[in-house]
PDB file of C-alpha atoms in Angstrom:
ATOM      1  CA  UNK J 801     -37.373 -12.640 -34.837  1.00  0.00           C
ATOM      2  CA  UNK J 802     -36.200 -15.589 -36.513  1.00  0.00           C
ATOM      3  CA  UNK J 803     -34.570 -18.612 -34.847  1.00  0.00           C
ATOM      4  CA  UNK J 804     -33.531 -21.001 -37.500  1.00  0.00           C
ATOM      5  CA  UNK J 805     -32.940 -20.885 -41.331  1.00  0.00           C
ATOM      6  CA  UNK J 806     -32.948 -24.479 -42.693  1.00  0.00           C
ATOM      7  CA  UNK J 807     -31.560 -25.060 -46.641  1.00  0.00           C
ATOM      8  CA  UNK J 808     -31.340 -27.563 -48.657  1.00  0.00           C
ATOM      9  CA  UNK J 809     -27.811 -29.157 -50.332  1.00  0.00           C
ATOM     10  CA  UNK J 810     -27.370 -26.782 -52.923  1.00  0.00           C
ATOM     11  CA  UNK J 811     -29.271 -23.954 -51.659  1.00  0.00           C
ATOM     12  CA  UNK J 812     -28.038 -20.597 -52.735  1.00  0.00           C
ATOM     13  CA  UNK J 813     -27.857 -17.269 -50.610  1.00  0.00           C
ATOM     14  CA  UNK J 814     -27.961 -14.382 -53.177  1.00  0.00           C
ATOM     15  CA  UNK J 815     -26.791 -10.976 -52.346  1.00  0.00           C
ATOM     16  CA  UNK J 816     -27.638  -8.019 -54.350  1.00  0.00           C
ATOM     17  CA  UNK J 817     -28.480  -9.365 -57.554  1.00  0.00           C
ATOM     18  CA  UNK J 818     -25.581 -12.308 -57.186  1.00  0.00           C
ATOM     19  CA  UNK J 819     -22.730  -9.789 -56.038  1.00  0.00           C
ATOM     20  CA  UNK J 820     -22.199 -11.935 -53.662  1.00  0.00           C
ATOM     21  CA  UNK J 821     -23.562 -15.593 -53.348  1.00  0.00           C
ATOM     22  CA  UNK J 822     -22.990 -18.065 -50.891  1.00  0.00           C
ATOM     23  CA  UNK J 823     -23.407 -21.578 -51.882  1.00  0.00           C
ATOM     24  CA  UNK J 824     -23.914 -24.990 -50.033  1.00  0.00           C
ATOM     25  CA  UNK J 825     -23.128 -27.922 -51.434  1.00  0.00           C
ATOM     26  CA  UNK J 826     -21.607 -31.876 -50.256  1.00  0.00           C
ATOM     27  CA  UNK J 827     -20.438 -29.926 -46.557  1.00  0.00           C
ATOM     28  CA  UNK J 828     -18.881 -26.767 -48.356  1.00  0.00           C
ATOM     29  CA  UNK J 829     -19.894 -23.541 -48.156  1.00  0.00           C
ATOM     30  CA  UNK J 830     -18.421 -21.327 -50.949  1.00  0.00           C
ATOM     31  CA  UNK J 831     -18.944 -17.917 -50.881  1.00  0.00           C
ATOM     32  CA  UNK J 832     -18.031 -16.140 -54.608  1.00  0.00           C
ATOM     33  CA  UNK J 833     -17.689 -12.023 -55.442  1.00  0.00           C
ATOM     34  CA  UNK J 834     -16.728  -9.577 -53.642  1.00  0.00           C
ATOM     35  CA  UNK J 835     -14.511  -9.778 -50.072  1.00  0.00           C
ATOM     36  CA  UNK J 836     -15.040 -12.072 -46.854  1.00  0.00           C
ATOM     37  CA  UNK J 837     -14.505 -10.443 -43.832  1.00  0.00           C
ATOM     38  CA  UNK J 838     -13.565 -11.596 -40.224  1.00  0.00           C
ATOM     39  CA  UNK J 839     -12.131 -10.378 -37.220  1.00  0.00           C
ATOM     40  CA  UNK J 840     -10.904 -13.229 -36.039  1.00  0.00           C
ATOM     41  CA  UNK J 841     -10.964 -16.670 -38.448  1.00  0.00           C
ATOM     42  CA  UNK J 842     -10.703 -19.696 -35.645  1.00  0.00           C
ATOM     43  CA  UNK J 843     -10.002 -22.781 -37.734  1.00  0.00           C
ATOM     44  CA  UNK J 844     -11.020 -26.189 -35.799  1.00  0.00           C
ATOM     45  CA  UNK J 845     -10.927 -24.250 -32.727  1.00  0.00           C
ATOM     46  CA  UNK J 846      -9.774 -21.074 -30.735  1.00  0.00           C
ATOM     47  CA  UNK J 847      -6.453 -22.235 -30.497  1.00  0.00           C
ATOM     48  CA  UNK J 848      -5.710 -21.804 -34.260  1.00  0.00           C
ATOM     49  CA  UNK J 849      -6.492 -18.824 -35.515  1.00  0.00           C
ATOM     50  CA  UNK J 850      -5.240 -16.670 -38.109  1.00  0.00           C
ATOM     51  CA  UNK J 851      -5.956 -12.764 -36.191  1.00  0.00           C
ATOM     52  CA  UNK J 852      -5.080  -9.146 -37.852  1.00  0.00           C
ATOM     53  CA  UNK J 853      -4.482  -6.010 -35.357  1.00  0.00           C
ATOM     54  CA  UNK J 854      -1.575  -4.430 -37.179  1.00  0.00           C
ATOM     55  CA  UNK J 855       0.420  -7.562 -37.864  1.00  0.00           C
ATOM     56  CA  UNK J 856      -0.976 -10.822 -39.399  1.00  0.00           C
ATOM     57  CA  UNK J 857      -0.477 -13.406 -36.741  1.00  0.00           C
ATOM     58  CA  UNK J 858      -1.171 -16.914 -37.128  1.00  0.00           C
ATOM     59  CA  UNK J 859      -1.400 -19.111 -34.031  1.00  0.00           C
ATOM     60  CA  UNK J 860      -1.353 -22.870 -34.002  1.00  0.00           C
ATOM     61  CA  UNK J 861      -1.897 -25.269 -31.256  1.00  0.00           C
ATOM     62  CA  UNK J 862       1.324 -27.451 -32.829  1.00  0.00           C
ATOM     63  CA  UNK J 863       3.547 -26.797 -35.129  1.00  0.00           C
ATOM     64  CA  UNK J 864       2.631 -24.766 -38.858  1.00  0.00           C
ATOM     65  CA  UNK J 865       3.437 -26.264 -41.675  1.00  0.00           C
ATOM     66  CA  UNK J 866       4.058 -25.399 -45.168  1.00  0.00           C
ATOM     67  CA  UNK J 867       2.967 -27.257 -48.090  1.00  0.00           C
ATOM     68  CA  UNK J 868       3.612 -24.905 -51.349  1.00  0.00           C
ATOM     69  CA  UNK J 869       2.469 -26.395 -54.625  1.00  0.00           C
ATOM     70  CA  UNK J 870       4.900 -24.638 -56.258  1.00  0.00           C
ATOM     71  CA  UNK J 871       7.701 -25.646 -53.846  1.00  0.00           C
ATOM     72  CA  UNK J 872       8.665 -22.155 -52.899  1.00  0.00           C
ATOM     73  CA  UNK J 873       7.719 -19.723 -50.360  1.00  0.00           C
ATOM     74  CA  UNK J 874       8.598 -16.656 -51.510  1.00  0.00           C
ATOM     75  CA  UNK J 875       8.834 -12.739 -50.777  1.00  0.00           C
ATOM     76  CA  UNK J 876       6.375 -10.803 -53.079  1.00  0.00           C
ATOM     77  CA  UNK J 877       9.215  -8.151 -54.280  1.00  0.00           C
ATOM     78  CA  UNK J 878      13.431  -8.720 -54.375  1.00  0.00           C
ATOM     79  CA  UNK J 879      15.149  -7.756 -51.683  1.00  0.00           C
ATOM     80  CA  UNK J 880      12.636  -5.934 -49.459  1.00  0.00           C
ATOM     81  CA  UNK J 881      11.502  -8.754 -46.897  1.00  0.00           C
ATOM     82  CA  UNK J 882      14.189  -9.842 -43.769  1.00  0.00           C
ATOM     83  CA  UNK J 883      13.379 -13.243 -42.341  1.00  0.00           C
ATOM     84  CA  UNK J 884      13.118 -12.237 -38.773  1.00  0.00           C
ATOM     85  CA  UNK J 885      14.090  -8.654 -36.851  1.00  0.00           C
ATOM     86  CA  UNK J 886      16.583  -7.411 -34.305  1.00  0.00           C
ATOM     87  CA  UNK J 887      14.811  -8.545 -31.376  1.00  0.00           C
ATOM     88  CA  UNK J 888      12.633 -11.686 -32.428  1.00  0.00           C
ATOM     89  CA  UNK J 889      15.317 -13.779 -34.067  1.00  0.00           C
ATOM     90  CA  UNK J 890      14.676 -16.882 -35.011  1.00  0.00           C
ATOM     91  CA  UNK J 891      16.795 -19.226 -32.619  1.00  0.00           C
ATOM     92  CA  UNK J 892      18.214 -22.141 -35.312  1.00  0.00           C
ATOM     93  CA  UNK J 893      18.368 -22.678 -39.015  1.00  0.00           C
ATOM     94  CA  UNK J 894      17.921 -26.058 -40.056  1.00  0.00           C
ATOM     95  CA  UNK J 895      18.799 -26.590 -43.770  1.00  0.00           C
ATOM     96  CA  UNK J 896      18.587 -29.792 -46.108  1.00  0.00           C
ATOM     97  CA  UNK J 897      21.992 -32.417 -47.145  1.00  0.00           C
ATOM     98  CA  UNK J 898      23.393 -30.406 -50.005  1.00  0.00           C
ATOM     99  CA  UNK J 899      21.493 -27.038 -49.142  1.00  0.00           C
ATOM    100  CA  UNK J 900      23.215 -24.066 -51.201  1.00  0.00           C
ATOM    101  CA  UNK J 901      22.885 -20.168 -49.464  1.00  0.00           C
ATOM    102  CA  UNK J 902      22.412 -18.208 -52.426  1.00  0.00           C
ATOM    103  CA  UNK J 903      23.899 -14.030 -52.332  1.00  0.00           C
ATOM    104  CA  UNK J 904      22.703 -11.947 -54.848  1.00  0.00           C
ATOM    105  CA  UNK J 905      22.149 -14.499 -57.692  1.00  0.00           C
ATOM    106  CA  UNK J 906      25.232 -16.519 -57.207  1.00  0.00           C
ATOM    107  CA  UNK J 907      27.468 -13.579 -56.759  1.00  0.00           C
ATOM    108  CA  UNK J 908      28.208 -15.649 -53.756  1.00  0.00           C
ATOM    109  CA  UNK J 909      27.254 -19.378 -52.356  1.00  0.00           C
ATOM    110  CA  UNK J 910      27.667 -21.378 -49.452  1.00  0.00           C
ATOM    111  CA  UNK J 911      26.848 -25.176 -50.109  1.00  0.00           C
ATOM    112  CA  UNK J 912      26.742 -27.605 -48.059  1.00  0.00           C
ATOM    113  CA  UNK J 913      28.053 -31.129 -49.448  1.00  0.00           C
ATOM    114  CA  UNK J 914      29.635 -34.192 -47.600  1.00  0.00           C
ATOM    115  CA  UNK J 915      31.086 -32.889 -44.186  1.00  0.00           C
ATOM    116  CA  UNK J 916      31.796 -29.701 -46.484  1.00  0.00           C
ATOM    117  CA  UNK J 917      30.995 -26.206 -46.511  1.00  0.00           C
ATOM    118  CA  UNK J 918      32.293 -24.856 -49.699  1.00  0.00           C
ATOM    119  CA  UNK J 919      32.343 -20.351 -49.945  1.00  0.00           C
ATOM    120  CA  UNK J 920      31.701 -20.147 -53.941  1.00  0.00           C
ATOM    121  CA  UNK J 921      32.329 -17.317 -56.262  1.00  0.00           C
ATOM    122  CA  UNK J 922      34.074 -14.358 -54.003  1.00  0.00           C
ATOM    123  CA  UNK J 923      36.188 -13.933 -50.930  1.00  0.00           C
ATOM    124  CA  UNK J 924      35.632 -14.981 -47.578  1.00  0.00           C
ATOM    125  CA  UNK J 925      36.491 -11.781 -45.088  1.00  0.00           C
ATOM    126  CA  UNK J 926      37.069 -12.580 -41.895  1.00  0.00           C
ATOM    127  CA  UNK J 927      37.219  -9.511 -39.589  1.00  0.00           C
ATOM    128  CA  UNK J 928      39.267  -6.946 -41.768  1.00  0.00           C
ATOM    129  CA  UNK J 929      41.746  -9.991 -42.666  1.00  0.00           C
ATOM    130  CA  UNK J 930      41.084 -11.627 -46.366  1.00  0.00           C
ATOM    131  CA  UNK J 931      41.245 -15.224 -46.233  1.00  0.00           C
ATOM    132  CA  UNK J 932      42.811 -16.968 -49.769  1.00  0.00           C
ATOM    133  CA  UNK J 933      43.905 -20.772 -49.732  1.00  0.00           C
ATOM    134  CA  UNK J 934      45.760 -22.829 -52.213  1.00  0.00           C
ATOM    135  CA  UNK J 935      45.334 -26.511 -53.276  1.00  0.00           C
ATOM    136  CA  UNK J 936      44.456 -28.358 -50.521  1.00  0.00           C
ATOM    137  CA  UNK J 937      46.670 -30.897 -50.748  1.00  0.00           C
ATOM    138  CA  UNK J 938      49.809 -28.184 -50.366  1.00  0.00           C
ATOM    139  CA  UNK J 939      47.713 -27.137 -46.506  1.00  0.00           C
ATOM    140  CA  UNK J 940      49.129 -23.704 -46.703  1.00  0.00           C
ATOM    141  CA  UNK J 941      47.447 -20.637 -46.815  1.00  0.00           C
ATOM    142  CA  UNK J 942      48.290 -16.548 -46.967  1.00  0.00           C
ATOM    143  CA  UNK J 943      46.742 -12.905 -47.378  1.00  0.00           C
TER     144      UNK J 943
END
């Protein structure tokens, strides 16, 4: 039985004819072809961890944050993913100065400006009552 395997910088592991390779090189391992698998993938310790029974579930220490290169994080198909479930809720939404909440494509808007929220491009329903305005300088309002 081996104890130790010692490699240089640089030093290749070659699987099946390079199917699969893992390379070492300036503190990286890169491993190319094929698919890595883990049960569990601890990253700096076992309090972050990224774990897969059923569910994906990623556990941090502190809080996770994303950093999208692209500035989006995004479902992978329209209008198939909720953000939360009956159940789980998320407890507080916390959006940006000037944040827009976007319905089907602009069909409807809610934006947020100056001490503002403005409903854009339909009705607002409260209830089973319809809610229309008039200038707001005339302060009077019907159904």
């Amino acid at each position: 039985m081996w104890s130790d395997l010692f490699l240089a910088d640089g030093a290749v592991i070659n699987f099946n004819n390079g199917d699969v390779t893992a390379t070492h090189s300036s503190n990286l391992l890169n491993i190319e072809g094929g698919n890595t698998r883990v049960d569990k993938l601890e990253i700096d310790g076992a309090n972050d961890h990224i774990d897969v029974s059923t569910d994906m579930i990623i556990t941090a220490a502190a809080d996770i944050t994303l950093a999208a290169g692209g500035a989006n994080v995004k479902p992978n198909a329209n209008n198939t993913i909720a953000l939360g479930v009956s159940g789980t809720a998320f407890s507080d939404l916390f959006l940006g100065d000037g944040a827009v909440v976007n319905f089907h494509a602009g069909d409807i808007t809610l934006t947020h400006s100056a001490n503002a929220l403005t409903v854009g491009g339909g009705d607002l329903l409260v209830g089973d009552n319809k809610v229309s305005g008039s200038l707001v300088s005339t302060g009077s309002f019907g159904s």
